[in-house]
Structures are given as C-alpha cells and as structure tokens.
Amino acid sequence: MKFKIQFIILLFIVSPRAYSTWFSSQVERGPLVSPIDTTNGSMYFSGIDCADSINCMAIANYANFYRVIYQSTDAGKNWNIIYKPDYGKTTNKPLLKSISYPKKNKCIIGTDSGFIFLTNDMGVNWKKINTPISDQPIKFPGYITIRNIKMYDSIHGIANTDFFIIYTKDGGNNWNFLSKPDSSCGIVDAVMTSPSNIIFYGTCDVKKNNPFTKTMFISKDTGQTWSAYDYSYIDSSTVSYNGYKGTLKLFFTDSLNGWGVGGDPTGVGDIHTEKITSTRDGGKTWQFQHNRVVIPNLEIWDVSFYNSNIGIC
C-alpha cells in the first residue's frame, strides 16, 4: 500500500529570481510494526541522497525499532521499500542515521552503533561493515553514532560521530581513524573536497595549540597536518537550547566554495534563527548570507548544492 507524504524543504537558489513548485510523493507504507500500531504514524525520515537526477535513496526509523530503506528511480515521485527487517528481530540492531548515495549501484549508510551498511547492487544485497568506531565504548550520546557520511566519489569518503572522524579510500569496505588536531574537539560536521583535502568544524577547549573554541580545521594531506581558522564570529551565540547552538551542516561544491547552515537560539523559548553562511576560499573565512527569525522559527538542518549557484536546504 502507498500513501502520500509531503517532503518540506526550503529551496535556496542564489539567483536574482527563483520560483519553485513542490509535489507530494507516493511512499510505500511498511507493514504494521506491532499489533498495537495501526497508523505507522511514528515513522520518520533521517536521511536522503541522490546519485543522479532520477535515482535516490532514503532511510527511516520507527520508534527506535523498525528500520526502512527506500528507493526512488523516478526523481523522487515514487518511493518503494527495498529493505524492511521483521519486527521483533530488530530491537538490538542499529538505527539508520546517515546516508550517502555516490552512484547508481552504490549506497552507504551510517548507524547509531558505529557500523556501516554498504550495497553495490542498488540495494538488493547489503553488507554490514565494522568500523573502528563500532569497537568503541559508548561514553555519551553521539559518541559512536555516525551522524554524517559524505562520499567525495564512489571510492573516497568521510564519516563522523560527535567525537570521531573516519575515512575510506576503497569505496567503503574499510575505514580508518582520522587524527584530530586536538583531542578535546567535538565534531559538528566534516566534508571531503578532494581525496586528500578534508574540512571539519570543531568545538574545542581553548589551548595553546588551538586558540579558538569554534574552529574550522583544514587538512590537505588526509589529516596528517591541520590548519585552524576562527569560526567564532559566525557561531558567537552563548545561548543554547537543548544543547544546540550554531552551525549544523557543511556542504562544498569544490575545494573553494562551501556553505554552512544551522541557526542561533534567540533566548526566547525554542525560537531560532535560520542561518546560512558561505565561504569562497575553502573554509578559511566565512560570510553571512542569511540569519534571521522566520516562520516557523526553526533552524536549518541540512544543505546540498547542485552547483555553486543552485542548492536546497
């Protein structure tokens, strides 16, 4: 059975005049998750990515038990389930948290347990990949949850938790830790702009070797050496709501052009600004493009660009 679901995304086009039309998608409904569930109403999508203009995949979770992987082969008009484990056999299995779909046959999914799922045949078969993160103890929420996976191409990619960064250079089959310049740094997001160029946004304790609490770190040699650039003038808020403040996600179209999105708490209830920032020098300096309170008073959670002029967030 299928039902209509409206994906609500803010379209951001860096052009003088831009108009867009949005349509509802047909999404296949999974079987009832439990005998007491009759609506499937608690299913939520936690990631979506497209390999090209027509092939897309998405991940969803239900009430911390039921995992679903969706696929669209018509540019998002219709979505079909390609993975749905049996209820009752999934309570100890990891939740699906992040997704990267670099080409039609290959998709990589990160979980809350440090594992990665990999397919090379459009989701017909999935391989569970152990990473160095999956062997770590859980010290705090987010410590081993792979919140982001971003493949530079079908071979090279990067993933991160709140504390670890790992990278692959063989299409996701093997992953290695990336050394951080400061062990105290928490990781907000990380991107790979070439097979050796990596940028991550970290929140750190101020030390002699790291003078900024909010820092954009850049490495041109896969983490062997790092340069640090101040980002505190962008994320300067000292007010937090549920532990969150500032920039959430980064996206780069090439080694120079990038964007950051998130929002700043206003100090009034849970009202946030919508914040969009950009860089034209590879993450060394950033400028505000948009930072104001708008309806419905929520921050921006993700961003993706088709090229340096057209993107969505």
PDB file of N, CA, C and O in Angstrom, residues 28-72:
ATOM      1  N   GLU A  28       5.686   4.078  -0.297  1.00  0.00           N
ATOM      2  CA  GLU A  28       5.153   2.782   0.109  1.00  0.00           C
ATOM      3  C   GLU A  28       5.108   2.681   1.621  1.00  0.00           C
ATOM      4  O   GLU A  28       6.086   2.972   2.307  1.00  0.00           O
ATOM      5  N   ARG A  29       3.967   2.249   2.140  1.00  0.00           N
ATOM      6  CA  ARG A  29       3.812   2.062   3.578  1.00  0.00           C
ATOM      7  C   ARG A  29       4.306   0.674   3.954  1.00  0.00           C
ATOM      8  O   ARG A  29       3.996  -0.314   3.288  1.00  0.00           O
ATOM      9  N   GLY A  30       5.075   0.602   5.039  1.00  0.00           N
ATOM     10  CA  GLY A  30       5.543  -0.691   5.513  1.00  0.00           C
ATOM     11  C   GLY A  30       4.434  -1.443   6.222  1.00  0.00           C
ATOM     12  O   GLY A  30       3.372  -0.890   6.528  1.00  0.00           O
ATOM     13  N   PRO A  31       4.641  -2.726   6.508  1.00  0.00           N
ATOM     14  CA  PRO A  31       3.654  -3.488   7.282  1.00  0.00           C
ATOM     15  C   PRO A  31       3.542  -2.930   8.689  1.00  0.00           C
ATOM     16  O   PRO A  31       4.422  -2.223   9.153  1.00  0.00           O
ATOM     17  N   LEU A  32       2.458  -3.247   9.365  1.00  0.00           N
ATOM     18  CA  LEU A  32       2.283  -2.765  10.730  1.00  0.00           C
ATOM     19  C   LEU A  32       3.451  -3.214  11.583  1.00  0.00           C
ATOM     20  O   LEU A  32       3.859  -4.371  11.561  1.00  0.00           O
ATOM     21  N   VAL A  33       3.989  -2.273  12.329  1.00  0.00           N
ATOM     22  CA  VAL A  33       5.188  -2.551  13.092  1.00  0.00           C
ATOM     23  C   VAL A  33       4.898  -3.441  14.295  1.00  0.00           C
ATOM     24  O   VAL A  33       5.679  -4.297  14.663  1.00  0.00           O
ATOM     25  N   SER A  34       3.766  -3.256  14.935  1.00  0.00           N
ATOM     26  CA  SER A  34       3.411  -4.074  16.086  1.00  0.00           C
ATOM     27  C   SER A  34       1.894  -4.206  16.133  1.00  0.00           C
ATOM     28  O   SER A  34       1.180  -3.433  15.482  1.00  0.00           O
ATOM     29  N   PRO A  35       1.392  -5.147  16.878  1.00  0.00           N
ATOM     30  CA  PRO A  35      -0.063  -5.323  16.926  1.00  0.00           C
ATOM     31  C   PRO A  35      -0.821  -4.101  17.408  1.00  0.00           C
ATOM     32  O   PRO A  35      -1.989  -3.934  17.071  1.00  0.00           O
ATOM     33  N   ILE A  36      -0.156  -3.245  18.220  1.00  0.00           N
ATOM     34  CA  ILE A  36      -0.879  -2.085  18.742  1.00  0.00           C
ATOM     35  C   ILE A  36      -0.781  -0.882  17.810  1.00  0.00           C
ATOM     36  O   ILE A  36      -1.437   0.121  18.024  1.00  0.00           O
ATOM     37  N   ASP A  37       0.045  -0.980  16.768  1.00  0.00           N
ATOM     38  CA  ASP A  37       0.205   0.133  15.848  1.00  0.00           C
ATOM     39  C   ASP A  37      -0.732  -0.039  14.663  1.00  0.00           C
ATOM     40  O   ASP A  37      -0.758  -1.083  14.023  1.00  0.00           O
ATOM     41  N   THR A  38      -1.532   0.966  14.362  1.00  0.00           N
ATOM     42  CA  THR A  38      -2.456   0.897  13.233  1.00  0.00           C
ATOM     43  C   THR A  38      -2.252   2.020  12.234  1.00  0.00           C
ATOM     44  O   THR A  38      -2.933   2.089  11.230  1.00  0.00           O
ATOM     45  N   THR A  39      -1.291   2.905  12.503  1.00  0.00           N
ATOM     46  CA  THR A  39      -1.156   4.093  11.664  1.00  0.00           C
ATOM     47  C   THR A  39       0.208   4.239  11.016  1.00  0.00           C
ATOM     48  O   THR A  39       0.351   4.926  10.012  1.00  0.00           O
ATOM     49  N   ASN A  40       1.229   3.620  11.590  1.00  0.00           N
ATOM     50  CA  ASN A  40       2.604   3.853  11.126  1.00  0.00           C
ATOM     51  C   ASN A  40       2.993   5.318  11.276  1.00  0.00           C
ATOM     52  O   ASN A  40       3.882   5.805  10.601  1.00  0.00           O
ATOM     53  N   GLY A  41       2.302   6.032  12.162  1.00  0.00           N
ATOM     54  CA  GLY A  41       2.470   7.469  12.230  1.00  0.00           C
ATOM     55  C   GLY A  41       3.782   7.937  12.807  1.00  0.00           C
ATOM     56  O   GLY A  41       4.121   9.103  12.681  1.00  0.00           O
ATOM     57  N   SER A  42       4.524   7.052  13.478  1.00  0.00           N
ATOM     58  CA  SER A  42       5.761   7.476  14.110  1.00  0.00           C
ATOM     59  C   SER A  42       6.994   7.225  13.256  1.00  0.00           C
ATOM     60  O   SER A  42       8.104   7.345  13.737  1.00  0.00           O
ATOM     61  N   MET A  43       6.809   6.833  12.004  1.00  0.00           N
ATOM     62  CA  MET A  43       7.937   6.653  11.101  1.00  0.00           C
ATOM     63  C   MET A  43       8.506   8.025  10.740  1.00  0.00           C
ATOM     64  O   MET A  43       7.775   8.944  10.399  1.00  0.00           O
ATOM     65  N   TYR A  44       9.836   8.165  10.853  1.00  0.00           N
ATOM     66  CA  TYR A  44      10.431   9.438  10.487  1.00  0.00           C
ATOM     67  C   TYR A  44      11.639   9.194   9.593  1.00  0.00           C
ATOM     68  O   TYR A  44      12.383   8.238   9.751  1.00  0.00           O
ATOM     69  N   PHE A  45      11.821  10.087   8.629  1.00  0.00           N
ATOM     70  CA  PHE A  45      12.947  10.003   7.714  1.00  0.00           C
ATOM     71  C   PHE A  45      14.155  10.702   8.329  1.00  0.00           C
ATOM     72  O   PHE A  45      14.040  11.787   8.861  1.00  0.00           O
ATOM     73  N   SER A  46      15.323  10.057   8.258  1.00  0.00           N
ATOM     74  CA  SER A  46      16.515  10.627   8.862  1.00  0.00           C
ATOM     75  C   SER A  46      17.614  10.912   7.853  1.00  0.00           C
ATOM     76  O   SER A  46      18.682  11.389   8.229  1.00  0.00           O
ATOM     77  N   GLY A  47      17.374  10.645   6.570  1.00  0.00           N
ATOM     78  CA  GLY A  47      18.382  10.955   5.562  1.00  0.00           C
ATOM     79  C   GLY A  47      17.895  10.671   4.158  1.00  0.00           C
ATOM     80  O   GLY A  47      17.063   9.781   3.944  1.00  0.00           O
ATOM     81  N   ILE A  48      18.411  11.431   3.208  1.00  0.00           N
ATOM     82  CA  ILE A  48      18.063  11.253   1.807  1.00  0.00           C
ATOM     83  C   ILE A  48      19.236  11.720   0.959  1.00  0.00           C
ATOM     84  O   ILE A  48      19.924  12.683   1.302  1.00  0.00           O
ATOM     85  N   ASP A  49      19.503  11.004  -0.143  1.00  0.00           N
ATOM     86  CA  ASP A  49      20.574  11.413  -1.054  1.00  0.00           C
ATOM     87  C   ASP A  49      20.250  10.863  -2.439  1.00  0.00           C
ATOM     88  O   ASP A  49      19.546   9.852  -2.572  1.00  0.00           O
ATOM     89  N   CYS A  50      20.770  11.534  -3.454  1.00  0.00           N
ATOM     90  CA  CYS A  50      20.517  11.141  -4.836  1.00  0.00           C
ATOM     91  C   CYS A  50      21.831  10.929  -5.575  1.00  0.00           C
ATOM     92  O   CYS A  50      22.764  11.724  -5.445  1.00  0.00           O
ATOM     93  N   ALA A  51      21.895   9.837  -6.341  1.00  0.00           N
ATOM     94  CA  ALA A  51      23.093   9.532  -7.116  1.00  0.00           C
ATOM     95  C   ALA A  51      23.149  10.337  -8.397  1.00  0.00           C
ATOM     96  O   ALA A  51      24.233  10.628  -8.912  1.00  0.00           O
ATOM     97  N   ASP A  52      21.978  10.692  -8.926  1.00  0.00           N
ATOM     98  CA  ASP A  52      21.887  11.464 -10.163  1.00  0.00           C
ATOM     99  C   ASP A  52      20.517  12.122 -10.182  1.00  0.00           C
ATOM    100  O   ASP A  52      19.875  12.242  -9.133  1.00  0.00           O
ATOM    101  N   SER A  53      20.051  12.520 -11.330  1.00  0.00           N
ATOM    102  CA  SER A  53      18.804  13.278 -11.415  1.00  0.00           C
ATOM    103  C   SER A  53      17.561  12.416 -11.220  1.00  0.00           C
ATOM    104  O   SER A  53      16.463  12.953 -11.025  1.00  0.00           O
ATOM    105  N   ILE A  54      17.674  11.075 -11.229  1.00  0.00           N
ATOM    106  CA  ILE A  54      16.488  10.233 -11.091  1.00  0.00           C
ATOM    107  C   ILE A  54      16.600   9.184  -9.982  1.00  0.00           C
ATOM    108  O   ILE A  54      15.584   8.738  -9.453  1.00  0.00           O
ATOM    109  N   ASN A  55      17.799   8.785  -9.601  1.00  0.00           N
ATOM    110  CA  ASN A  55      17.967   7.710  -8.625  1.00  0.00           C
ATOM    111  C   ASN A  55      18.286   8.275  -7.235  1.00  0.00           C
ATOM    112  O   ASN A  55      19.290   8.959  -7.059  1.00  0.00           O
ATOM    113  N   CYS A  56      17.419   7.977  -6.259  1.00  0.00           N
ATOM    114  CA  CYS A  56      17.569   8.477  -4.900  1.00  0.00           C
ATOM    115  C   CYS A  56      17.299   7.354  -3.905  1.00  0.00           C
ATOM    116  O   CYS A  56      16.576   6.401  -4.196  1.00  0.00           O
ATOM    117  N   MET A  57      17.874   7.493  -2.713  1.00  0.00           N
ATOM    118  CA  MET A  57      17.591   6.587  -1.604  1.00  0.00           C
ATOM    119  C   MET A  57      17.350   7.404  -0.346  1.00  0.00           C
ATOM    120  O   MET A  57      17.883   8.501  -0.195  1.00  0.00           O
ATOM    121  N   ALA A  58      16.563   6.829   0.564  1.00  0.00           N
ATOM    122  CA  ALA A  58      16.252   7.492   1.829  1.00  0.00           C
ATOM    123  C   ALA A  58      16.194   6.450   2.928  1.00  0.00           C
ATOM    124  O   ALA A  58      15.950   5.260   2.674  1.00  0.00           O
ATOM    125  N   ILE A  59      16.426   6.883   4.171  1.00  0.00           N
ATOM    126  CA  ILE A  59      16.365   5.991   5.324  1.00  0.00           C
ATOM    127  C   ILE A  59      15.348   6.528   6.318  1.00  0.00           C
ATOM    128  O   ILE A  59      15.145   7.732   6.453  1.00  0.00           O
ATOM    129  N   ALA A  60      14.691   5.594   7.019  1.00  0.00           N
ATOM    130  CA  ALA A  60      13.679   5.965   8.005  1.00  0.00           C
ATOM    131  C   ALA A  60      13.744   4.993   9.170  1.00  0.00           C
ATOM    132  O   ALA A  60      14.202   3.855   9.035  1.00  0.00           O
ATOM    133  N   ASN A  61      13.263   5.443  10.320  1.00  0.00           N
ATOM    134  CA  ASN A  61      13.213   4.622  11.524  1.00  0.00           C
ATOM    135  C   ASN A  61      11.850   4.794  12.174  1.00  0.00           C
ATOM    136  O   ASN A  61      11.225   5.848  12.068  1.00  0.00           O
ATOM    137  N   TYR A  62      11.404   3.747  12.846  1.00  0.00           N
ATOM    138  CA  TYR A  62      10.130   3.803  13.554  1.00  0.00           C
ATOM    139  C   TYR A  62      10.348   3.491  15.031  1.00  0.00           C
ATOM    140  O   TYR A  62      10.796   2.390  15.383  1.00  0.00           O
ATOM    141  N   ALA A  63      10.073   4.437  15.880  1.00  0.00           N
ATOM    142  CA  ALA A  63      10.031   4.223  17.336  1.00  0.00           C
ATOM    143  C   ALA A  63      11.247   3.472  17.857  1.00  0.00           C
ATOM    144  O   ALA A  63      11.140   2.668  18.772  1.00  0.00           O
ATOM    145  N   ASN A  64      12.412   3.744  17.261  1.00  0.00           N
ATOM    146  CA  ASN A  64      13.672   3.133  17.691  1.00  0.00           C
ATOM    147  C   ASN A  64      13.727   1.617  17.506  1.00  0.00           C
ATOM    148  O   ASN A  64      14.566   0.937  18.091  1.00  0.00           O
ATOM    149  N   PHE A  65      12.821   1.063  16.679  1.00  0.00           N
ATOM    150  CA  PHE A  65      12.837  -0.378  16.465  1.00  0.00           C
ATOM    151  C   PHE A  65      12.867  -0.762  14.987  1.00  0.00           C
ATOM    152  O   PHE A  65      13.552  -1.712  14.621  1.00  0.00           O
ATOM    153  N   TYR A  66      12.135  -0.086  14.154  1.00  0.00           N
ATOM    154  CA  TYR A  66      11.860  -0.556  12.809  1.00  0.00           C
ATOM    155  C   TYR A  66      12.653   0.258  11.796  1.00  0.00           C
ATOM    156  O   TYR A  66      12.517   1.475  11.729  1.00  0.00           O
ATOM    157  N   ARG A  67      13.512  -0.382  11.013  1.00  0.00           N
ATOM    158  CA  ARG A  67      14.372   0.319  10.063  1.00  0.00           C
ATOM    159  C   ARG A  67      13.893   0.079   8.633  1.00  0.00           C
ATOM    160  O   ARG A  67      13.577  -1.068   8.269  1.00  0.00           O
ATOM    161  N   VAL A  68      13.878   1.126   7.837  1.00  0.00           N
ATOM    162  CA  VAL A  68      13.408   1.015   6.463  1.00  0.00           C
ATOM    163  C   VAL A  68      14.348   1.780   5.546  1.00  0.00           C
ATOM    164  O   VAL A  68      14.802   2.876   5.878  1.00  0.00           O
ATOM    165  N   ILE A  69      14.661   1.188   4.381  1.00  0.00           N
ATOM    166  CA  ILE A  69      15.417   1.871   3.345  1.00  0.00           C
ATOM    167  C   ILE A  69      14.518   1.987   2.118  1.00  0.00           C
ATOM    168  O   ILE A  69      13.971   0.988   1.642  1.00  0.00           O
ATOM    169  N   TYR A  70      14.360   3.215   1.629  1.00  0.00           N
ATOM    170  CA  TYR A  70      13.524   3.493   0.471  1.00  0.00           C
ATOM    171  C   TYR A  70      14.381   3.802  -0.758  1.00  0.00           C
ATOM    172  O   TYR A  70      15.510   4.289  -0.642  1.00  0.00           O
ATOM    173  N   GLN A  71      13.791   3.552  -1.917  1.00  0.00           N
ATOM    174  CA  GLN A  71      14.464   3.882  -3.166  1.00  0.00           C
ATOM    175  C   GLN A  71      13.462   4.510  -4.136  1.00  0.00           C
ATOM    176  O   GLN A  71      12.296   4.097  -4.210  1.00  0.00           O
ATOM    177  N   SER A  72      13.932   5.526  -4.859  1.00  0.00           N
ATOM    178  CA  SER A  72      13.156   6.132  -5.929  1.00  0.00           C
ATOM    179  C   SER A  72      13.979   6.079  -7.213  1.00  0.00           C
ATOM    180  O   SER A  72      15.169   6.390  -7.205  1.00  0.00           O
TER     181      SER A  72
END
